[in-house]
Amino acid sequence: MRTTTRSTTRLGAVAPAASALVLALALTACGSDDGVGSDGSGPGDRIDVNDEGADGDGEDGEDREDASPAGEDADGGEPGVVTLAVGEAGEPVLWTNGSTEAMLSVTATEVFVGEPEDLDPDAFSTPDATEGMRPVHVHLDFAHADGDHITMIMPSERTTLKLKLADDEGWGENVQAYQPLGMPDGCDDAAPTNAYELPVGESFYDCRTFLIPEDAEAAEVHWLAAEETLVWRI
């Protein structure tokens, strides 16, 4: 469990949510004027700082269907749902990338919500797009329990990691930054490209920042495996 040096708020209490989140942001690359915005695809879109080396469709190149509601069985061969509490590790689940098949035990170790003032508008190519928004930082641990040697793990792309808002008000925006953003309890200590080898028996730490309306509440972290969806209720 990660510790915090700041008084933070854990999301989870249901509060009035803002209208559906529609946001097209682009973070400005450090030392560069080239920013890449959201590609306009479905909920949980990733916001890239720099598209070099990043695939907007995630490691499997295919968009996944959204998870079924927690506690309900999915029909038609879609993934089932495993509900967990933040800080609770899931049983190993199948993760695939091309011909690579591995069993990963995944934990959403911490979820922090920041304040609107944590966002630096100058870090975004469209500064006014951050107005009325606040960050949510999701810290994760991926333990390789069994299976093939993973030569490249990208477990937190927009197709696999999502943040659901309360009251069915949509999804947070998955921000992928390639330089530190300097937010309290944020993701500056995560791997900048989150694409590394992961042998059996080792763990991989990752983190993603999401943007949500400042009057919205986040309800669940979703991680989509090959056959199940892990859901951490916040």
PDB file of C-alpha atoms in Angstrom:
ATOM      1  CA  MET A   1       0.000   0.000   0.000  1.00  0.00           C
ATOM      2  CA  ARG A   2       1.450   3.323  -0.989  1.00  0.00           C
ATOM      3  CA  THR A   3       1.592   6.065   1.587  1.00  0.00           C
ATOM      4  CA  THR A   4       0.579   9.649   1.115  1.00  0.00           C
ATOM      5  CA  THR A   5       2.140  12.847   2.363  1.00  0.00           C
ATOM      6  CA  ARG A   6      -0.936  14.928   1.583  1.00  0.00           C
ATOM      7  CA  SER A   7      -4.461  14.992   2.898  1.00  0.00           C
ATOM      8  CA  THR A   8      -6.319  13.414   0.023  1.00  0.00           C
ATOM      9  CA  THR A   9      -9.901  12.432  -0.592  1.00  0.00           C
ATOM     10  CA  ARG A  10     -10.893   8.901  -1.448  1.00  0.00           C
ATOM     11  CA  LEU A  11     -13.589   8.824  -4.061  1.00  0.00           C
ATOM     12  CA  GLY A  12     -16.653   6.736  -3.554  1.00  0.00           C
ATOM     13  CA  ALA A  13     -19.368   8.783  -1.910  1.00  0.00           C
ATOM     14  CA  VAL A  14     -22.167   9.373  -4.383  1.00  0.00           C
ATOM     15  CA  ALA A  15     -22.584  13.051  -5.139  1.00  0.00           C
ATOM     16  CA  PRO A  16     -24.350  14.989  -7.898  1.00  0.00           C
ATOM     17  CA  ALA A  17     -22.457  14.290 -11.090  1.00  0.00           C
ATOM     18  CA  ALA A  18     -21.882  16.674 -13.921  1.00  0.00           C
ATOM     19  CA  SER A  19     -23.164  16.044 -17.404  1.00  0.00           C
ATOM     20  CA  ALA A  20     -21.424  13.404 -19.498  1.00  0.00           C
ATOM     21  CA  LEU A  21     -17.741  14.040 -19.884  1.00  0.00           C
ATOM     22  CA  VAL A  22     -16.788  15.094 -23.376  1.00  0.00           C
ATOM     23  CA  LEU A  23     -13.200  16.212 -23.504  1.00  0.00           C
ATOM     24  CA  ALA A  24     -10.513  16.487 -26.148  1.00  0.00           C
ATOM     25  CA  LEU A  25      -7.255  17.396 -24.488  1.00  0.00           C
ATOM     26  CA  ALA A  26      -3.635  17.271 -25.487  1.00  0.00           C
ATOM     27  CA  LEU A  27      -0.687  17.564 -23.174  1.00  0.00           C
ATOM     28  CA  THR A  28       2.267  19.514 -24.467  1.00  0.00           C
ATOM     29  CA  ALA A  29       5.452  17.458 -24.634  1.00  0.00           C
ATOM     30  CA  CYS A  30       8.269  18.669 -22.448  1.00  0.00           C
ATOM     31  CA  GLY A  31      10.533  20.904 -24.497  1.00  0.00           C
ATOM     32  CA  SER A  32       8.330  20.553 -27.566  1.00  0.00           C
ATOM     33  CA  ASP A  33       5.385  22.343 -29.116  1.00  0.00           C
ATOM     34  CA  ASP A  34       3.947  19.117 -30.525  1.00  0.00           C
ATOM     35  CA  GLY A  35       0.902  17.930 -28.592  1.00  0.00           C
ATOM     36  CA  VAL A  36      -1.385  15.087 -29.506  1.00  0.00           C
ATOM     37  CA  GLY A  37      -5.024  15.187 -28.463  1.00  0.00           C
ATOM     38  CA  SER A  38      -7.572  12.513 -27.685  1.00  0.00           C
ATOM     39  CA  ASP A  39      -8.479  10.494 -30.722  1.00  0.00           C
ATOM     40  CA  GLY A  40     -12.181  10.962 -30.096  1.00  0.00           C
ATOM     41  CA  SER A  41     -12.919   7.307 -29.438  1.00  0.00           C
ATOM     42  CA  GLY A  42     -15.170   5.954 -26.695  1.00  0.00           C
ATOM     43  CA  PRO A  43     -15.212   6.204 -22.902  1.00  0.00           C
ATOM     44  CA  GLY A  44     -11.926   6.237 -21.049  1.00  0.00           C
ATOM     45  CA  ASP A  45     -10.059   7.876 -23.916  1.00  0.00           C
ATOM     46  CA  ARG A  46      -6.336   8.353 -23.444  1.00  0.00           C
ATOM     47  CA  ILE A  47      -4.866  11.818 -23.726  1.00  0.00           C
ATOM     48  CA  ASP A  48      -1.379  11.614 -25.152  1.00  0.00           C
ATOM     49  CA  VAL A  49       1.479  13.999 -24.636  1.00  0.00           C
ATOM     50  CA  ASN A  50       3.384  12.551 -27.524  1.00  0.00           C
ATOM     51  CA  ASP A  51       2.254   9.781 -29.843  1.00  0.00           C
ATOM     52  CA  GLU A  52       5.736   8.488 -30.634  1.00  0.00           C
ATOM     53  CA  GLY A  53       5.884   4.858 -29.572  1.00  0.00           C
ATOM     54  CA  ALA A  54       2.325   4.851 -28.220  1.00  0.00           C
ATOM     55  CA  ASP A  55      -0.493   2.938 -29.845  1.00  0.00           C
ATOM     56  CA  GLY A  56      -3.878   4.527 -29.260  1.00  0.00           C
ATOM     57  CA  ASP A  57      -5.545   1.116 -29.500  1.00  0.00           C
ATOM     58  CA  GLY A  58      -3.521  -0.398 -26.647  1.00  0.00           C
ATOM     59  CA  GLU A  59      -1.387  -3.506 -26.612  1.00  0.00           C
ATOM     60  CA  ASP A  60      -3.881  -5.771 -28.314  1.00  0.00           C
ATOM     61  CA  GLY A  61      -4.838  -3.275 -30.998  1.00  0.00           C
ATOM     62  CA  GLU A  62      -8.560  -3.826 -30.405  1.00  0.00           C
ATOM     63  CA  ASP A  63     -11.113  -1.921 -28.390  1.00  0.00           C
ATOM     64  CA  ARG A  64     -12.764  -3.951 -25.663  1.00  0.00           C
ATOM     65  CA  GLU A  65     -16.429  -3.878 -24.733  1.00  0.00           C
ATOM     66  CA  ASP A  66     -17.330  -2.178 -21.457  1.00  0.00           C
ATOM     67  CA  ALA A  67     -17.722  -4.436 -18.452  1.00  0.00           C
ATOM     68  CA  SER A  68     -21.068  -5.749 -17.330  1.00  0.00           C
ATOM     69  CA  PRO A  69     -22.444  -4.224 -14.097  1.00  0.00           C
ATOM     70  CA  ALA A  70     -20.695  -5.547 -11.006  1.00  0.00           C
ATOM     71  CA  GLY A  71     -22.326  -8.636  -9.601  1.00  0.00           C
ATOM     72  CA  GLU A  72     -23.942  -9.661 -12.870  1.00  0.00           C
ATOM     73  CA  ASP A  73     -22.800 -12.408 -15.193  1.00  0.00           C
ATOM     74  CA  ALA A  74     -21.936 -11.354 -18.711  1.00  0.00           C
ATOM     75  CA  ASP A  75     -23.698 -13.089 -21.575  1.00  0.00           C
ATOM     76  CA  GLY A  76     -22.534 -14.043 -25.033  1.00  0.00           C
ATOM     77  CA  GLY A  77     -18.978 -14.959 -24.011  1.00  0.00           C
ATOM     78  CA  GLU A  78     -18.079 -11.486 -22.723  1.00  0.00           C
ATOM     79  CA  PRO A  79     -15.818 -11.205 -19.682  1.00  0.00           C
ATOM     80  CA  GLY A  80     -17.199 -11.878 -16.225  1.00  0.00           C
ATOM     81  CA  VAL A  81     -16.800  -9.361 -13.412  1.00  0.00           C
ATOM     82  CA  VAL A  82     -14.682  -9.746 -10.256  1.00  0.00           C
ATOM     83  CA  THR A  83     -15.423  -7.057  -7.657  1.00  0.00           C
ATOM     84  CA  LEU A  84     -12.680  -5.985  -5.248  1.00  0.00           C
ATOM     85  CA  ALA A  85     -11.906  -3.242  -2.749  1.00  0.00           C
ATOM     86  CA  VAL A  86      -9.125  -0.730  -3.373  1.00  0.00           C
ATOM     87  CA  GLY A  87      -5.925  -2.287  -2.061  1.00  0.00           C
ATOM     88  CA  GLU A  88      -7.186  -5.834  -2.621  1.00  0.00           C
ATOM     89  CA  ALA A  89      -5.296  -8.059  -5.063  1.00  0.00           C
ATOM     90  CA  GLY A  90      -7.253 -10.103  -7.527  1.00  0.00           C
ATOM     91  CA  GLU A  91      -6.615 -13.773  -8.178  1.00  0.00           C
ATOM     92  CA  PRO A  92      -4.356 -14.262 -11.232  1.00  0.00           C
ATOM     93  CA  VAL A  93      -6.234 -13.657 -14.475  1.00  0.00           C
ATOM     94  CA  LEU A  94      -5.278 -14.312 -18.074  1.00  0.00           C
ATOM     95  CA  TRP A  95      -3.568 -11.442 -19.910  1.00  0.00           C
ATOM     96  CA  THR A  96      -2.713 -11.752 -23.587  1.00  0.00           C
ATOM     97  CA  ASN A  97      -0.624  -9.774 -26.022  1.00  0.00           C
ATOM     98  CA  GLY A  98      -0.448 -11.391 -29.430  1.00  0.00           C
ATOM     99  CA  SER A  99       0.792 -14.934 -28.856  1.00  0.00           C
ATOM    100  CA  THR A 100       1.931 -14.136 -25.299  1.00  0.00           C
ATOM    101  CA  GLU A 101      -0.289 -15.543 -22.546  1.00  0.00           C
ATOM    102  CA  ALA A 102       0.394 -14.858 -18.883  1.00  0.00           C
ATOM    103  CA  MET A 103      -1.405 -14.902 -15.560  1.00  0.00           C
ATOM    104  CA  LEU A 104      -1.337 -11.567 -13.741  1.00  0.00           C
ATOM    105  CA  SER A 105      -2.433 -10.701 -10.222  1.00  0.00           C
ATOM    106  CA  VAL A 106      -3.536  -7.077 -10.376  1.00  0.00           C
ATOM    107  CA  THR A 107      -4.068  -4.643  -7.504  1.00  0.00           C
ATOM    108  CA  ALA A 108      -5.391  -1.100  -7.544  1.00  0.00           C
ATOM    109  CA  THR A 109      -3.252  -0.129  -4.570  1.00  0.00           C
ATOM    110  CA  GLU A 110      -4.313   3.513  -4.152  1.00  0.00           C
ATOM    111  CA  VAL A 111      -6.838   5.905  -5.639  1.00  0.00           C
ATOM    112  CA  PHE A 112      -6.445   9.620  -4.948  1.00  0.00           C
ATOM    113  CA  VAL A 113      -8.554  12.549  -6.041  1.00  0.00           C
ATOM    114  CA  GLY A 114      -6.860  15.880  -6.437  1.00  0.00           C
ATOM    115  CA  GLU A 115      -8.119  19.422  -6.603  1.00  0.00           C
ATOM    116  CA  PRO A 116      -8.701  21.646  -9.650  1.00  0.00           C
ATOM    117  CA  GLU A 117      -5.716  23.760  -8.628  1.00  0.00           C
ATOM    118  CA  ASP A 118      -3.465  20.701  -9.033  1.00  0.00           C
ATOM    119  CA  LEU A 119      -3.898  21.043 -12.809  1.00  0.00           C
ATOM    120  CA  ASP A 120      -1.462  23.368 -14.536  1.00  0.00           C
ATOM    121  CA  PRO A 121      -3.307  24.703 -17.600  1.00  0.00           C
ATOM    122  CA  ASP A 122       0.011  25.618 -19.210  1.00  0.00           C
ATOM    123  CA  ALA A 123       0.886  21.905 -19.368  1.00  0.00           C
ATOM    124  CA  PHE A 124      -1.989  21.398 -21.794  1.00  0.00           C
ATOM    125  CA  SER A 125      -2.125  22.551 -25.390  1.00  0.00           C
ATOM    126  CA  THR A 126      -5.702  23.696 -24.768  1.00  0.00           C
ATOM    127  CA  PRO A 127      -5.455  25.313 -21.314  1.00  0.00           C
ATOM    128  CA  ASP A 128      -9.141  26.196 -21.028  1.00  0.00           C
ATOM    129  CA  ALA A 129     -10.042  22.495 -21.444  1.00  0.00           C
ATOM    130  CA  THR A 130      -8.963  21.901 -17.837  1.00  0.00           C
ATOM    131  CA  GLU A 131     -11.488  24.394 -16.492  1.00  0.00           C
ATOM    132  CA  GLY A 132     -13.867  22.737 -14.061  1.00  0.00           C
ATOM    133  CA  MET A 133     -11.845  19.512 -13.994  1.00  0.00           C
ATOM    134  CA  ARG A 134      -9.863  17.727 -11.303  1.00  0.00           C
ATOM    135  CA  PRO A 135      -7.418  14.790 -11.437  1.00  0.00           C
ATOM    136  CA  VAL A 136      -7.854  11.283 -10.088  1.00  0.00           C
ATOM    137  CA  HIS A 137      -4.697   9.177  -9.714  1.00  0.00           C
ATOM    138  CA  VAL A 138      -4.970   5.379  -9.880  1.00  0.00           C
ATOM    139  CA  HIS A 139      -1.888   3.455  -8.683  1.00  0.00           C
ATOM    140  CA  LEU A 140      -1.587  -0.198  -9.694  1.00  0.00           C
ATOM    141  CA  ASP A 141       0.588  -3.255  -9.212  1.00  0.00           C
ATOM    142  CA  PHE A 142       0.846  -6.071 -11.771  1.00  0.00           C
ATOM    143  CA  ALA A 143       2.414  -9.315 -10.490  1.00  0.00           C
ATOM    144  CA  HIS A 144       3.375 -11.933 -13.093  1.00  0.00           C
ATOM    145  CA  ALA A 145       2.243 -15.176 -11.476  1.00  0.00           C
ATOM    146  CA  ASP A 146       2.648 -17.680 -14.300  1.00  0.00           C
ATOM    147  CA  GLY A 147       2.774 -18.157 -18.057  1.00  0.00           C
ATOM    148  CA  ASP A 148       4.954 -16.808 -20.840  1.00  0.00           C
ATOM    149  CA  HIS A 149       7.793 -14.380 -20.353  1.00  0.00           C
ATOM    150  CA  ILE A 150       6.336 -10.942 -21.095  1.00  0.00           C
ATOM    151  CA  THR A 151       8.627  -8.988 -23.400  1.00  0.00           C
ATOM    152  CA  MET A 152       6.420  -5.879 -23.448  1.00  0.00           C
ATOM    153  CA  ILE A 153       3.736  -5.002 -20.913  1.00  0.00           C
ATOM    154  CA  MET A 154       1.446  -2.042 -21.465  1.00  0.00           C
ATOM    155  CA  PRO A 155      -1.294  -2.762 -18.938  1.00  0.00           C
ATOM    156  CA  SER A 156      -2.878   0.652 -18.463  1.00  0.00           C
ATOM    157  CA  GLU A 157      -3.896   1.707 -21.949  1.00  0.00           C
ATOM    158  CA  ARG A 158      -7.344   3.183 -22.512  1.00  0.00           C
ATOM    159  CA  THR A 159      -8.682  -0.158 -23.777  1.00  0.00           C
ATOM    160  CA  THR A 160      -7.826  -1.928 -20.528  1.00  0.00           C
ATOM    161  CA  LEU A 161      -7.911   0.645 -17.700  1.00  0.00           C
ATOM    162  CA  LYS A 162     -10.975   2.818 -17.134  1.00  0.00           C
ATOM    163  CA  LEU A 163     -12.469   4.977 -14.402  1.00  0.00           C
ATOM    164  CA  LYS A 164     -16.258   4.854 -14.109  1.00  0.00           C
ATOM    165  CA  LEU A 165     -18.135   7.837 -12.698  1.00  0.00           C
ATOM    166  CA  ALA A 166     -20.962   7.549 -10.202  1.00  0.00           C
ATOM    167  CA  ASP A 167     -24.608   7.729 -11.273  1.00  0.00           C
ATOM    168  CA  ASP A 168     -23.752   6.354 -14.718  1.00  0.00           C
ATOM    169  CA  GLU A 169     -22.368   9.740 -15.747  1.00  0.00           C
ATOM    170  CA  GLY A 170     -19.750   8.231 -18.022  1.00  0.00           C
ATOM    171  CA  TRP A 171     -16.021   7.698 -17.668  1.00  0.00           C
ATOM    172  CA  GLY A 172     -12.932   9.677 -16.756  1.00  0.00           C
ATOM    173  CA  GLU A 173     -10.361  10.670 -19.353  1.00  0.00           C
ATOM    174  CA  ASN A 174      -7.226   8.503 -19.253  1.00  0.00           C
ATOM    175  CA  VAL A 175      -4.207  10.828 -19.409  1.00  0.00           C
ATOM    176  CA  GLN A 176      -0.931   9.417 -20.704  1.00  0.00           C
ATOM    177  CA  ALA A 177       1.940  11.746 -19.911  1.00  0.00           C
ATOM    178  CA  TYR A 178       5.521  11.281 -21.003  1.00  0.00           C
ATOM    179  CA  GLN A 179       6.965  13.833 -18.605  1.00  0.00           C
ATOM    180  CA  PRO A 180       6.277  14.607 -14.920  1.00  0.00           C
ATOM    181  CA  LEU A 181       3.159  16.683 -14.306  1.00  0.00           C
ATOM    182  CA  GLY A 182       4.054  17.484 -10.708  1.00  0.00           C
ATOM    183  CA  MET A 183       0.682  16.701  -9.114  1.00  0.00           C
ATOM    184  CA  PRO A 184       0.444  15.672  -5.444  1.00  0.00           C
ATOM    185  CA  ASP A 185       0.018  11.892  -5.136  1.00  0.00           C
ATOM    186  CA  GLY A 186       0.211  11.728  -8.917  1.00  0.00           C
ATOM    187  CA  CYS A 187       1.893   9.431 -11.384  1.00  0.00           C
ATOM    188  CA  ASP A 188       5.317  11.030 -11.836  1.00  0.00           C
ATOM    189  CA  ASP A 189       7.038   7.923 -10.450  1.00  0.00           C
ATOM    190  CA  ALA A 190       5.368   5.622 -12.984  1.00  0.00           C
ATOM    191  CA  ALA A 191       7.217   4.403 -16.061  1.00  0.00           C
ATOM    192  CA  PRO A 192       6.877   7.104 -18.742  1.00  0.00           C
ATOM    193  CA  THR A 193       6.016   4.658 -21.516  1.00  0.00           C
ATOM    194  CA  ASN A 194       4.935   1.665 -19.363  1.00  0.00           C
ATOM    195  CA  ALA A 195       6.293  -0.837 -21.882  1.00  0.00           C
ATOM    196  CA  TYR A 196       8.856  -3.121 -20.289  1.00  0.00           C
ATOM    197  CA  GLU A 197       9.726  -6.783 -19.796  1.00  0.00           C
ATOM    198  CA  LEU A 198       8.064  -8.654 -16.956  1.00  0.00           C
ATOM    199  CA  PRO A 199       9.478 -12.093 -16.086  1.00  0.00           C
ATOM    200  CA  VAL A 200       7.523 -14.614 -14.023  1.00  0.00           C
ATOM    201  CA  GLY A 201       7.738 -13.821 -10.330  1.00  0.00           C
ATOM    202  CA  GLU A 202       8.281 -10.079 -10.769  1.00  0.00           C
ATOM    203  CA  SER A 203       5.922  -7.121 -10.409  1.00  0.00           C
ATOM    204  CA  PHE A 204       5.320  -3.987 -12.438  1.00  0.00           C
ATOM    205  CA  TYR A 205       4.144  -0.708 -10.895  1.00  0.00           C
ATOM    206  CA  ASP A 206       2.085   1.628 -13.021  1.00  0.00           C
ATOM    207  CA  CYS A 207      -0.117   4.652 -12.498  1.00  0.00           C
ATOM    208  CA  ARG A 208      -2.627   6.616 -14.532  1.00  0.00           C
ATOM    209  CA  THR A 209      -4.155  10.027 -14.025  1.00  0.00           C
ATOM    210  CA  PHE A 210      -7.756  10.573 -15.084  1.00  0.00           C
ATOM    211  CA  LEU A 211      -9.569  13.890 -15.471  1.00  0.00           C
ATOM    212  CA  ILE A 212     -13.140  14.183 -14.232  1.00  0.00           C
ATOM    213  CA  PRO A 213     -15.513  17.131 -13.717  1.00  0.00           C
ATOM    214  CA  GLU A 214     -14.820  18.711 -10.345  1.00  0.00           C
ATOM    215  CA  ASP A 215     -18.384  18.048  -9.132  1.00  0.00           C
ATOM    216  CA  ALA A 216     -18.415  14.428 -10.313  1.00  0.00           C
ATOM    217  CA  GLU A 217     -17.565  11.388  -8.215  1.00  0.00           C
ATOM    218  CA  ALA A 218     -15.664   8.324  -9.380  1.00  0.00           C
ATOM    219  CA  ALA A 219     -17.219   4.984  -8.519  1.00  0.00           C
ATOM    220  CA  GLU A 220     -15.058   2.172  -9.903  1.00  0.00           C
ATOM    221  CA  VAL A 221     -11.698   1.343 -11.433  1.00  0.00           C
ATOM    222  CA  HIS A 222     -12.067  -1.201 -14.249  1.00  0.00           C
ATOM    223  CA  TRP A 223      -9.232  -3.352 -15.630  1.00  0.00           C
ATOM    224  CA  LEU A 224     -10.121  -5.622 -18.544  1.00  0.00           C
ATOM    225  CA  ALA A 225      -8.277  -8.928 -18.709  1.00  0.00           C
ATOM    226  CA  ALA A 226      -8.694 -11.528 -21.453  1.00  0.00           C
ATOM    227  CA  GLU A 227     -11.590 -13.348 -19.778  1.00  0.00           C
ATOM    228  CA  GLU A 228     -12.597 -11.254 -16.762  1.00  0.00           C
ATOM    229  CA  THR A 229     -13.000  -7.632 -15.804  1.00  0.00           C
ATOM    230  CA  LEU A 230     -11.592  -6.634 -12.416  1.00  0.00           C
ATOM    231  CA  VAL A 231     -13.573  -3.881 -10.721  1.00  0.00           C
ATOM    232  CA  TRP A 232     -12.352  -2.006  -7.649  1.00  0.00           C
ATOM    233  CA  ARG A 233     -15.167  -0.119  -5.942  1.00  0.00           C
ATOM    234  CA  ILE A 234     -13.946   3.166  -4.560  1.00  0.00           C
TER     235      ILE A 234
END
